């Protein structure tokens, strides 16, 4: 574990009247980033450990070891814990969608399996998880095809659209106290934003228990624009539900950028990133009445899922803390915004 003597003010203190400050963690980073997490963050999300494949790889087998370690860490540290995620098209095992002949399972079977999964998983962490990403990424990114509203998936093939409403109902049954979220990426893209809005609006109109929209916020130095972020926050706020940034990072590279030559970020990149974080947190602070948590998809640049993704062999530096877990210029700017005048 890295023990840095810290003089800077904790982010969670600076933003205590605005929103929770969260980080995605795994069983390694709760050790390697322990002091950083405990000092700056008051909320965590399991990066992979609570996903369907991680906890329920076979119909008769639940594997909660890693998820339990993360839940115990949250309890010990007195941190809020977000549950992530119950329904997704990735990291979900094949058995869920199959019958015993290897064909597609019946609709009723799939929904019964989902209900039982949700009862077990949500029920297990009721004491410590206060909100769940119930449904993740079901909206299509295809802007050219108006009929492609939902992403093609086995969920959709087998159960039709209403697997979404059912998942929320099952989660609400399993833990009536938990706040239930719809979570997606490219959430600030105007086209996708309207589709997400339409989905959540229709769930609310049907009386489905849904309490929040998660904006994943996998952003970079250039995209999306601040105007697009603002428009997205305003639009989702019209739904009257709470908003959270659930997976924030600010990549140094445009999505299309394939460069692999950098071993360190340049000074220009660090400055641009600091400016970008400053304007992002100014915006979030302005809308803090609607925003209940801002969770980074990691904590410091020593570990990020963006290392080697989407470009192999390339490191990235998307956070407020550097590879030695020291505050970057971006931290200073974010701290200034919330500091009492
Ligand atoms: C999506 C998921 C996350 C994570 C990231 C990539 O955003 O919601 O759980 O898998 O992709 O790390």
mmCIF file with all atom_site columns, C-alpha atoms in Angstrom, residues 84-271:
data_model
loop_
_atom_site.group_PDB
_atom_site.id
_atom_site.type_symbol
_atom_site.label_atom_id
_atom_site.label_alt_id
_atom_site.label_comp_id
_atom_site.label_asym_id
_atom_site.label_entity_id
_atom_site.label_seq_id
_atom_site.pdbx_PDB_ins_code
_atom_site.Cartn_x
_atom_site.Cartn_y
_atom_site.Cartn_z
_atom_site.occupancy
_atom_site.B_iso_or_equiv
_atom_site.pdbx_formal_charge
_atom_site.auth_seq_id
_atom_site.auth_comp_id
_atom_site.auth_asym_id
_atom_site.auth_atom_id
_atom_site.pdbx_PDB_model_num
ATOM 1   C CA . UNK A 1 84  ? -23.244 -2.351  -10.522 1.00 0.00 ? 84  UNK A CA 1
ATOM 2   C CA . UNK A 1 85  ? -24.952 -3.928  -12.489 1.00 0.00 ? 85  UNK A CA 1
ATOM 3   C CA . UNK A 1 86  ? -27.955 -6.269  -12.793 1.00 0.00 ? 86  UNK A CA 1
ATOM 4   C CA . UNK A 1 87  ? -28.890 -6.351  -16.492 1.00 0.00 ? 87  UNK A CA 1
ATOM 5   C CA . UNK A 1 88  ? -26.291 -5.873  -19.229 1.00 0.00 ? 88  UNK A CA 1
ATOM 6   C CA . UNK A 1 89  ? -25.468 -7.364  -22.655 1.00 0.00 ? 89  UNK A CA 1
ATOM 7   C CA . UNK A 1 90  ? -21.810 -7.918  -21.656 1.00 0.00 ? 90  UNK A CA 1
ATOM 8   C CA . UNK A 1 91  ? -20.236 -9.979  -18.894 1.00 0.00 ? 91  UNK A CA 1
ATOM 9   C CA . UNK A 1 92  ? -23.384 -12.076 -18.691 1.00 0.00 ? 92  UNK A CA 1
ATOM 10  C CA . UNK A 1 93  ? -23.117 -15.897 -18.880 1.00 0.00 ? 93  UNK A CA 1
ATOM 11  C CA . UNK A 1 94  ? -24.601 -17.918 -21.768 1.00 0.00 ? 94  UNK A CA 1
ATOM 12  C CA . UNK A 1 95  ? -26.516 -20.309 -19.514 1.00 0.00 ? 95  UNK A CA 1
ATOM 13  C CA . UNK A 1 96  ? -28.948 -17.541 -18.647 1.00 0.00 ? 96  UNK A CA 1
ATOM 14  C CA . UNK A 1 97  ? -30.294 -17.407 -22.202 1.00 0.00 ? 97  UNK A CA 1
ATOM 15  C CA . UNK A 1 98  ? -30.195 -21.140 -23.006 1.00 0.00 ? 98  UNK A CA 1
ATOM 16  C CA . UNK A 1 99  ? -32.465 -24.100 -22.476 1.00 0.00 ? 99  UNK A CA 1
ATOM 17  C CA . UNK A 1 100 ? -31.084 -27.552 -21.734 1.00 0.00 ? 100 UNK A CA 1
ATOM 18  C CA . UNK A 1 101 ? -30.958 -28.398 -25.450 1.00 0.00 ? 101 UNK A CA 1
ATOM 19  C CA . UNK A 1 102 ? -28.684 -25.447 -26.175 1.00 0.00 ? 102 UNK A CA 1
ATOM 20  C CA . UNK A 1 103 ? -31.485 -23.449 -27.865 1.00 0.00 ? 103 UNK A CA 1
ATOM 21  C CA . UNK A 1 104 ? -32.904 -20.139 -26.608 1.00 0.00 ? 104 UNK A CA 1
ATOM 22  C CA . UNK A 1 105 ? -34.611 -20.250 -23.229 1.00 0.00 ? 105 UNK A CA 1
ATOM 23  C CA . UNK A 1 106 ? -38.329 -19.428 -23.013 1.00 0.00 ? 106 UNK A CA 1
ATOM 24  C CA . UNK A 1 107 ? -39.306 -15.910 -22.007 1.00 0.00 ? 107 UNK A CA 1
ATOM 25  C CA . UNK A 1 108 ? -40.784 -17.053 -18.691 1.00 0.00 ? 108 UNK A CA 1
ATOM 26  C CA . UNK A 1 109 ? -37.677 -19.022 -17.837 1.00 0.00 ? 109 UNK A CA 1
ATOM 27  C CA . UNK A 1 110 ? -35.389 -16.070 -18.551 1.00 0.00 ? 110 UNK A CA 1
ATOM 28  C CA . UNK A 1 111 ? -37.495 -13.720 -16.435 1.00 0.00 ? 111 UNK A CA 1
ATOM 29  C CA . UNK A 1 112 ? -37.733 -16.228 -13.575 1.00 0.00 ? 112 UNK A CA 1
ATOM 30  C CA . UNK A 1 113 ? -33.938 -16.630 -13.642 1.00 0.00 ? 113 UNK A CA 1
ATOM 31  C CA . UNK A 1 114 ? -33.502 -12.870 -13.601 1.00 0.00 ? 114 UNK A CA 1
ATOM 32  C CA . UNK A 1 115 ? -35.881 -12.504 -10.684 1.00 0.00 ? 115 UNK A CA 1
ATOM 33  C CA . UNK A 1 116 ? -34.101 -15.152 -8.689  1.00 0.00 ? 116 UNK A CA 1
ATOM 34  C CA . UNK A 1 117 ? -30.678 -13.630 -9.502  1.00 0.00 ? 117 UNK A CA 1
ATOM 35  C CA . UNK A 1 118 ? -31.834 -10.195 -8.397  1.00 0.00 ? 118 UNK A CA 1
ATOM 36  C CA . UNK A 1 119 ? -33.428 -11.531 -5.199  1.00 0.00 ? 119 UNK A CA 1
ATOM 37  C CA . UNK A 1 120 ? -30.178 -13.254 -4.273  1.00 0.00 ? 120 UNK A CA 1
ATOM 38  C CA . UNK A 1 121 ? -27.699 -10.537 -5.209  1.00 0.00 ? 121 UNK A CA 1
ATOM 39  C CA . UNK A 1 122 ? -29.653 -7.455  -4.164  1.00 0.00 ? 122 UNK A CA 1
ATOM 40  C CA . UNK A 1 123 ? -30.869 -9.255  -1.029  1.00 0.00 ? 123 UNK A CA 1
ATOM 41  C CA . UNK A 1 124 ? -27.308 -10.146 -0.010  1.00 0.00 ? 124 UNK A CA 1
ATOM 42  C CA . UNK A 1 125 ? -26.060 -6.548  0.061   1.00 0.00 ? 125 UNK A CA 1
ATOM 43  C CA . UNK A 1 126 ? -29.218 -4.818  1.260   1.00 0.00 ? 126 UNK A CA 1
ATOM 44  C CA . UNK A 1 127 ? -27.505 -3.503  4.382   1.00 0.00 ? 127 UNK A CA 1
ATOM 45  C CA . UNK A 1 128 ? -24.713 -1.731  2.523   1.00 0.00 ? 128 UNK A CA 1
ATOM 46  C CA . UNK A 1 129 ? -25.705 -1.001  -1.097  1.00 0.00 ? 129 UNK A CA 1
ATOM 47  C CA . UNK A 1 130 ? -27.931 2.069   -1.274  1.00 0.00 ? 130 UNK A CA 1
ATOM 48  C CA . UNK A 1 131 ? -28.461 2.184   -5.038  1.00 0.00 ? 131 UNK A CA 1
ATOM 49  C CA . UNK A 1 132 ? -28.204 -0.143  -8.024  1.00 0.00 ? 132 UNK A CA 1
ATOM 50  C CA . UNK A 1 133 ? -27.505 0.307   -11.708 1.00 0.00 ? 133 UNK A CA 1
ATOM 51  C CA . UNK A 1 134 ? -30.390 -1.975  -12.586 1.00 0.00 ? 134 UNK A CA 1
ATOM 52  C CA . UNK A 1 135 ? -30.171 -1.780  -16.352 1.00 0.00 ? 135 UNK A CA 1
ATOM 53  C CA . UNK A 1 136 ? -26.970 -0.850  -18.195 1.00 0.00 ? 136 UNK A CA 1
ATOM 54  C CA . UNK A 1 137 ? -26.592 0.307   -21.809 1.00 0.00 ? 137 UNK A CA 1
ATOM 55  C CA . UNK A 1 138 ? -29.759 -0.965  -23.513 1.00 0.00 ? 138 UNK A CA 1
ATOM 56  C CA . UNK A 1 139 ? -30.132 2.031   -25.852 1.00 0.00 ? 139 UNK A CA 1
ATOM 57  C CA . UNK A 1 140 ? -28.802 1.728   -29.407 1.00 0.00 ? 140 UNK A CA 1
ATOM 58  C CA . UNK A 1 141 ? -26.031 4.089   -30.580 1.00 0.00 ? 141 UNK A CA 1
ATOM 59  C CA . UNK A 1 142 ? -27.231 3.804   -34.174 1.00 0.00 ? 142 UNK A CA 1
ATOM 60  C CA . UNK A 1 143 ? -28.307 7.342   -35.053 1.00 0.00 ? 143 UNK A CA 1
ATOM 61  C CA . UNK A 1 144 ? -29.179 6.453   -38.654 1.00 0.00 ? 144 UNK A CA 1
ATOM 62  C CA . UNK A 1 145 ? -31.840 3.946   -37.858 1.00 0.00 ? 145 UNK A CA 1
ATOM 63  C CA . UNK A 1 146 ? -34.844 5.431   -36.070 1.00 0.00 ? 146 UNK A CA 1
ATOM 64  C CA . UNK A 1 147 ? -36.350 1.986   -35.602 1.00 0.00 ? 147 UNK A CA 1
ATOM 65  C CA . UNK A 1 148 ? -33.239 0.828   -33.745 1.00 0.00 ? 148 UNK A CA 1
ATOM 66  C CA . UNK A 1 149 ? -34.242 2.281   -30.406 1.00 0.00 ? 149 UNK A CA 1
ATOM 67  C CA . UNK A 1 150 ? -32.996 -0.525  -28.200 1.00 0.00 ? 150 UNK A CA 1
ATOM 68  C CA . UNK A 1 151 ? -29.666 -2.284  -28.708 1.00 0.00 ? 151 UNK A CA 1
ATOM 69  C CA . UNK A 1 152 ? -30.033 -5.785  -30.201 1.00 0.00 ? 152 UNK A CA 1
ATOM 70  C CA . UNK A 1 153 ? -29.472 -8.378  -27.460 1.00 0.00 ? 153 UNK A CA 1
ATOM 71  C CA . UNK A 1 154 ? -30.567 -11.765 -26.268 1.00 0.00 ? 154 UNK A CA 1
ATOM 72  C CA . UNK A 1 155 ? -32.582 -10.015 -23.590 1.00 0.00 ? 155 UNK A CA 1
ATOM 73  C CA . UNK A 1 156 ? -34.600 -8.281  -26.295 1.00 0.00 ? 156 UNK A CA 1
ATOM 74  C CA . UNK A 1 157 ? -34.842 -11.346 -28.565 1.00 0.00 ? 157 UNK A CA 1
ATOM 75  C CA . UNK A 1 158 ? -36.221 -13.539 -25.827 1.00 0.00 ? 158 UNK A CA 1
ATOM 76  C CA . UNK A 1 159 ? -38.203 -11.277 -23.537 1.00 0.00 ? 159 UNK A CA 1
ATOM 77  C CA . UNK A 1 160 ? -39.130 -8.246  -25.687 1.00 0.00 ? 160 UNK A CA 1
ATOM 78  C CA . UNK A 1 161 ? -38.714 -4.696  -24.389 1.00 0.00 ? 161 UNK A CA 1
ATOM 79  C CA . UNK A 1 162 ? -40.311 -5.356  -21.109 1.00 0.00 ? 162 UNK A CA 1
ATOM 80  C CA . UNK A 1 163 ? -37.282 -7.091  -19.580 1.00 0.00 ? 163 UNK A CA 1
ATOM 81  C CA . UNK A 1 164 ? -36.312 -3.526  -18.648 1.00 0.00 ? 164 UNK A CA 1
ATOM 82  C CA . UNK A 1 165 ? -39.422 -2.772  -16.591 1.00 0.00 ? 165 UNK A CA 1
ATOM 83  C CA . UNK A 1 166 ? -39.302 -6.268  -15.084 1.00 0.00 ? 166 UNK A CA 1
ATOM 84  C CA . UNK A 1 167 ? -35.718 -5.799  -13.900 1.00 0.00 ? 167 UNK A CA 1
ATOM 85  C CA . UNK A 1 168 ? -36.686 -2.624  -12.042 1.00 0.00 ? 168 UNK A CA 1
ATOM 86  C CA . UNK A 1 169 ? -39.713 -4.327  -10.506 1.00 0.00 ? 169 UNK A CA 1
ATOM 87  C CA . UNK A 1 170 ? -37.642 -7.302  -9.341  1.00 0.00 ? 170 UNK A CA 1
ATOM 88  C CA . UNK A 1 171 ? -34.991 -5.007  -7.855  1.00 0.00 ? 171 UNK A CA 1
ATOM 89  C CA . UNK A 1 172 ? -37.629 -2.988  -6.036  1.00 0.00 ? 172 UNK A CA 1
ATOM 90  C CA . UNK A 1 173 ? -39.158 -6.178  -4.627  1.00 0.00 ? 173 UNK A CA 1
ATOM 91  C CA . UNK A 1 174 ? -35.741 -7.378  -3.460  1.00 0.00 ? 174 UNK A CA 1
ATOM 92  C CA . UNK A 1 175 ? -34.891 -4.094  -1.699  1.00 0.00 ? 175 UNK A CA 1
ATOM 93  C CA . UNK A 1 176 ? -37.680 -1.520  -1.516  1.00 0.00 ? 176 UNK A CA 1
ATOM 94  C CA . UNK A 1 177 ? -35.236 1.018   0.007   1.00 0.00 ? 177 UNK A CA 1
ATOM 95  C CA . UNK A 1 178 ? -32.684 0.909   -2.791  1.00 0.00 ? 178 UNK A CA 1
ATOM 96  C CA . UNK A 1 179 ? -32.521 3.713   -5.341  1.00 0.00 ? 179 UNK A CA 1
ATOM 97  C CA . UNK A 1 180 ? -32.730 2.251   -8.819  1.00 0.00 ? 180 UNK A CA 1
ATOM 98  C CA . UNK A 1 181 ? -30.828 3.676   -11.810 1.00 0.00 ? 181 UNK A CA 1
ATOM 99  C CA . UNK A 1 182 ? -30.749 3.399   -15.578 1.00 0.00 ? 182 UNK A CA 1
ATOM 100 C CA . UNK A 1 183 ? -27.086 3.786   -16.628 1.00 0.00 ? 183 UNK A CA 1
ATOM 101 C CA . UNK A 1 184 ? -25.599 4.491   -20.086 1.00 0.00 ? 184 UNK A CA 1
ATOM 102 C CA . UNK A 1 185 ? -22.624 5.965   -22.025 1.00 0.00 ? 185 UNK A CA 1
ATOM 103 C CA . UNK A 1 186 ? -22.597 8.537   -24.862 1.00 0.00 ? 186 UNK A CA 1
ATOM 104 C CA . UNK A 1 187 ? -25.256 10.047  -22.639 1.00 0.00 ? 187 UNK A CA 1
ATOM 105 C CA . UNK A 1 188 ? -24.411 13.594  -23.747 1.00 0.00 ? 188 UNK A CA 1
ATOM 106 C CA . UNK A 1 189 ? -24.757 12.827  -27.456 1.00 0.00 ? 189 UNK A CA 1
ATOM 107 C CA . UNK A 1 190 ? -27.980 14.684  -28.418 1.00 0.00 ? 190 UNK A CA 1
ATOM 108 C CA . UNK A 1 191 ? -29.419 11.762  -30.341 1.00 0.00 ? 191 UNK A CA 1
ATOM 109 C CA . UNK A 1 192 ? -28.763 9.174   -27.668 1.00 0.00 ? 192 UNK A CA 1
ATOM 110 C CA . UNK A 1 193 ? -29.773 11.602  -24.948 1.00 0.00 ? 193 UNK A CA 1
ATOM 111 C CA . UNK A 1 194 ? -33.260 11.842  -26.429 1.00 0.00 ? 194 UNK A CA 1
ATOM 112 C CA . UNK A 1 195 ? -33.536 8.058   -26.593 1.00 0.00 ? 195 UNK A CA 1
ATOM 113 C CA . UNK A 1 196 ? -32.470 7.691   -22.968 1.00 0.00 ? 196 UNK A CA 1
ATOM 114 C CA . UNK A 1 197 ? -34.943 10.398  -22.008 1.00 0.00 ? 197 UNK A CA 1
ATOM 115 C CA . UNK A 1 198 ? -37.711 8.599   -23.915 1.00 0.00 ? 198 UNK A CA 1
ATOM 116 C CA . UNK A 1 199 ? -36.954 5.262   -22.253 1.00 0.00 ? 199 UNK A CA 1
ATOM 117 C CA . UNK A 1 200 ? -36.923 6.648   -18.718 1.00 0.00 ? 200 UNK A CA 1
ATOM 118 C CA . UNK A 1 201 ? -39.996 8.789   -19.375 1.00 0.00 ? 201 UNK A CA 1
ATOM 119 C CA . UNK A 1 202 ? -41.933 5.754   -20.556 1.00 0.00 ? 202 UNK A CA 1
ATOM 120 C CA . UNK A 1 203 ? -40.839 3.721   -17.515 1.00 0.00 ? 203 UNK A CA 1
ATOM 121 C CA . UNK A 1 204 ? -41.992 6.513   -15.224 1.00 0.00 ? 204 UNK A CA 1
ATOM 122 C CA . UNK A 1 205 ? -45.294 6.793   -17.103 1.00 0.00 ? 205 UNK A CA 1
ATOM 123 C CA . UNK A 1 206 ? -45.875 3.073   -16.590 1.00 0.00 ? 206 UNK A CA 1
ATOM 124 C CA . UNK A 1 207 ? -45.252 3.464   -12.870 1.00 0.00 ? 207 UNK A CA 1
ATOM 125 C CA . UNK A 1 208 ? -42.017 1.447   -12.936 1.00 0.00 ? 208 UNK A CA 1
ATOM 126 C CA . UNK A 1 209 ? -39.861 2.038   -9.830  1.00 0.00 ? 209 UNK A CA 1
ATOM 127 C CA . UNK A 1 210 ? -36.901 4.005   -11.217 1.00 0.00 ? 210 UNK A CA 1
ATOM 128 C CA . UNK A 1 211 ? -35.222 6.778   -9.289  1.00 0.00 ? 211 UNK A CA 1
ATOM 129 C CA . UNK A 1 212 ? -32.240 7.923   -11.245 1.00 0.00 ? 212 UNK A CA 1
ATOM 130 C CA . UNK A 1 213 ? -30.269 8.262   -14.457 1.00 0.00 ? 213 UNK A CA 1
ATOM 131 C CA . UNK A 1 214 ? -26.595 7.339   -14.427 1.00 0.00 ? 214 UNK A CA 1
ATOM 132 C CA . UNK A 1 215 ? -24.479 9.308   -16.876 1.00 0.00 ? 215 UNK A CA 1
ATOM 133 C CA . UNK A 1 216 ? -21.409 7.133   -17.339 1.00 0.00 ? 216 UNK A CA 1
ATOM 134 C CA . UNK A 1 217 ? -19.336 10.122  -18.488 1.00 0.00 ? 217 UNK A CA 1
ATOM 135 C CA . UNK A 1 218 ? -16.461 8.319   -20.196 1.00 0.00 ? 218 UNK A CA 1
ATOM 136 C CA . UNK A 1 219 ? -15.255 11.607  -21.654 1.00 0.00 ? 219 UNK A CA 1
ATOM 137 C CA . UNK A 1 220 ? -11.987 12.892  -23.135 1.00 0.00 ? 220 UNK A CA 1
ATOM 138 C CA . UNK A 1 221 ? -10.083 16.174  -23.539 1.00 0.00 ? 221 UNK A CA 1
ATOM 139 C CA . UNK A 1 222 ? -12.213 17.181  -26.515 1.00 0.00 ? 222 UNK A CA 1
ATOM 140 C CA . UNK A 1 223 ? -15.582 15.423  -26.387 1.00 0.00 ? 223 UNK A CA 1
ATOM 141 C CA . UNK A 1 224 ? -18.364 15.889  -25.556 1.00 0.00 ? 224 UNK A CA 1
ATOM 142 C CA . UNK A 1 225 ? -18.647 19.682  -25.568 1.00 0.00 ? 225 UNK A CA 1
ATOM 143 C CA . UNK A 1 226 ? -19.624 21.469  -22.376 1.00 0.00 ? 226 UNK A CA 1
ATOM 144 C CA . UNK A 1 227 ? -22.821 22.595  -24.056 1.00 0.00 ? 227 UNK A CA 1
ATOM 145 C CA . UNK A 1 228 ? -23.716 18.989  -24.759 1.00 0.00 ? 228 UNK A CA 1
ATOM 146 C CA . UNK A 1 229 ? -23.042 18.005  -21.155 1.00 0.00 ? 229 UNK A CA 1
ATOM 147 C CA . UNK A 1 230 ? -25.167 20.865  -19.898 1.00 0.00 ? 230 UNK A CA 1
ATOM 148 C CA . UNK A 1 231 ? -28.011 20.044  -22.282 1.00 0.00 ? 231 UNK A CA 1
ATOM 149 C CA . UNK A 1 232 ? -27.923 16.406  -21.159 1.00 0.00 ? 232 UNK A CA 1
ATOM 150 C CA . UNK A 1 233 ? -28.048 17.309  -17.463 1.00 0.00 ? 233 UNK A CA 1
ATOM 151 C CA . UNK A 1 234 ? -30.933 19.707  -18.063 1.00 0.00 ? 234 UNK A CA 1
ATOM 152 C CA . UNK A 1 235 ? -32.849 17.205  -20.142 1.00 0.00 ? 235 UNK A CA 1
ATOM 153 C CA . UNK A 1 236 ? -32.487 14.342  -17.655 1.00 0.00 ? 236 UNK A CA 1
ATOM 154 C CA . UNK A 1 237 ? -33.321 16.686  -14.789 1.00 0.00 ? 237 UNK A CA 1
ATOM 155 C CA . UNK A 1 238 ? -36.699 17.282  -16.463 1.00 0.00 ? 238 UNK A CA 1
ATOM 156 C CA . UNK A 1 239 ? -37.522 13.673  -15.640 1.00 0.00 ? 239 UNK A CA 1
ATOM 157 C CA . UNK A 1 240 ? -37.639 14.656  -11.982 1.00 0.00 ? 240 UNK A CA 1
ATOM 158 C CA . UNK A 1 241 ? -35.277 11.841  -10.968 1.00 0.00 ? 241 UNK A CA 1
ATOM 159 C CA . UNK A 1 242 ? -31.836 12.160  -9.434  1.00 0.00 ? 242 UNK A CA 1
ATOM 160 C CA . UNK A 1 243 ? -28.739 12.173  -11.612 1.00 0.00 ? 243 UNK A CA 1
ATOM 161 C CA . UNK A 1 244 ? -25.328 10.702  -10.957 1.00 0.00 ? 244 UNK A CA 1
ATOM 162 C CA . UNK A 1 245 ? -22.121 10.643  -12.945 1.00 0.00 ? 245 UNK A CA 1
ATOM 163 C CA . UNK A 1 246 ? -21.304 6.971   -12.555 1.00 0.00 ? 246 UNK A CA 1
ATOM 164 C CA . UNK A 1 247 ? -18.069 6.262   -14.481 1.00 0.00 ? 247 UNK A CA 1
ATOM 165 C CA . UNK A 1 248 ? -16.292 9.569   -14.993 1.00 0.00 ? 248 UNK A CA 1
ATOM 166 C CA . UNK A 1 249 ? -12.886 9.676   -16.642 1.00 0.00 ? 249 UNK A CA 1
ATOM 167 C CA . UNK A 1 250 ? -11.244 12.208  -18.944 1.00 0.00 ? 250 UNK A CA 1
ATOM 168 C CA . UNK A 1 251 ? -9.081  10.329  -21.425 1.00 0.00 ? 251 UNK A CA 1
ATOM 169 C CA . UNK A 1 252 ? -6.088  12.159  -22.919 1.00 0.00 ? 252 UNK A CA 1
ATOM 170 C CA . UNK A 1 253 ? -7.025  10.901  -26.388 1.00 0.00 ? 253 UNK A CA 1
ATOM 171 C CA . UNK A 1 254 ? -9.885  11.399  -28.800 1.00 0.00 ? 254 UNK A CA 1
ATOM 172 C CA . UNK A 1 255 ? -11.706 8.145   -29.368 1.00 0.00 ? 255 UNK A CA 1
ATOM 173 C CA . UNK A 1 256 ? -10.265 7.846   -32.928 1.00 0.00 ? 256 UNK A CA 1
ATOM 174 C CA . UNK A 1 257 ? -6.700  8.726   -31.833 1.00 0.00 ? 257 UNK A CA 1
ATOM 175 C CA . UNK A 1 258 ? -4.401  5.707   -32.190 1.00 0.00 ? 258 UNK A CA 1
ATOM 176 C CA . UNK A 1 259 ? -1.076  7.229   -31.060 1.00 0.00 ? 259 UNK A CA 1
ATOM 177 C CA . UNK A 1 260 ? 1.050   4.966   -28.869 1.00 0.00 ? 260 UNK A CA 1
ATOM 178 C CA . UNK A 1 261 ? 4.281   6.970   -28.564 1.00 0.00 ? 261 UNK A CA 1
ATOM 179 C CA . UNK A 1 262 ? 3.744   8.634   -25.180 1.00 0.00 ? 262 UNK A CA 1
ATOM 180 C CA . UNK A 1 263 ? 5.305   7.342   -21.982 1.00 0.00 ? 263 UNK A CA 1
ATOM 181 C CA . UNK A 1 264 ? 4.192   10.380  -19.996 1.00 0.00 ? 264 UNK A CA 1
ATOM 182 C CA . UNK A 1 265 ? 1.441   12.899  -20.673 1.00 0.00 ? 265 UNK A CA 1
ATOM 183 C CA . UNK A 1 266 ? 2.773   16.187  -22.110 1.00 0.00 ? 266 UNK A CA 1
ATOM 184 C CA . UNK A 1 267 ? 2.512   19.435  -20.109 1.00 0.00 ? 267 UNK A CA 1
ATOM 185 C CA . UNK A 1 268 ? -0.032  20.658  -22.654 1.00 0.00 ? 268 UNK A CA 1
ATOM 186 C CA . UNK A 1 269 ? -2.198  17.624  -22.100 1.00 0.00 ? 269 UNK A CA 1
ATOM 187 C CA . UNK A 1 270 ? -2.065  18.027  -18.336 1.00 0.00 ? 270 UNK A CA 1
ATOM 188 C CA . UNK A 1 271 ? -3.022  21.684  -18.637 1.00 0.00 ? 271 UNK A CA 1
#
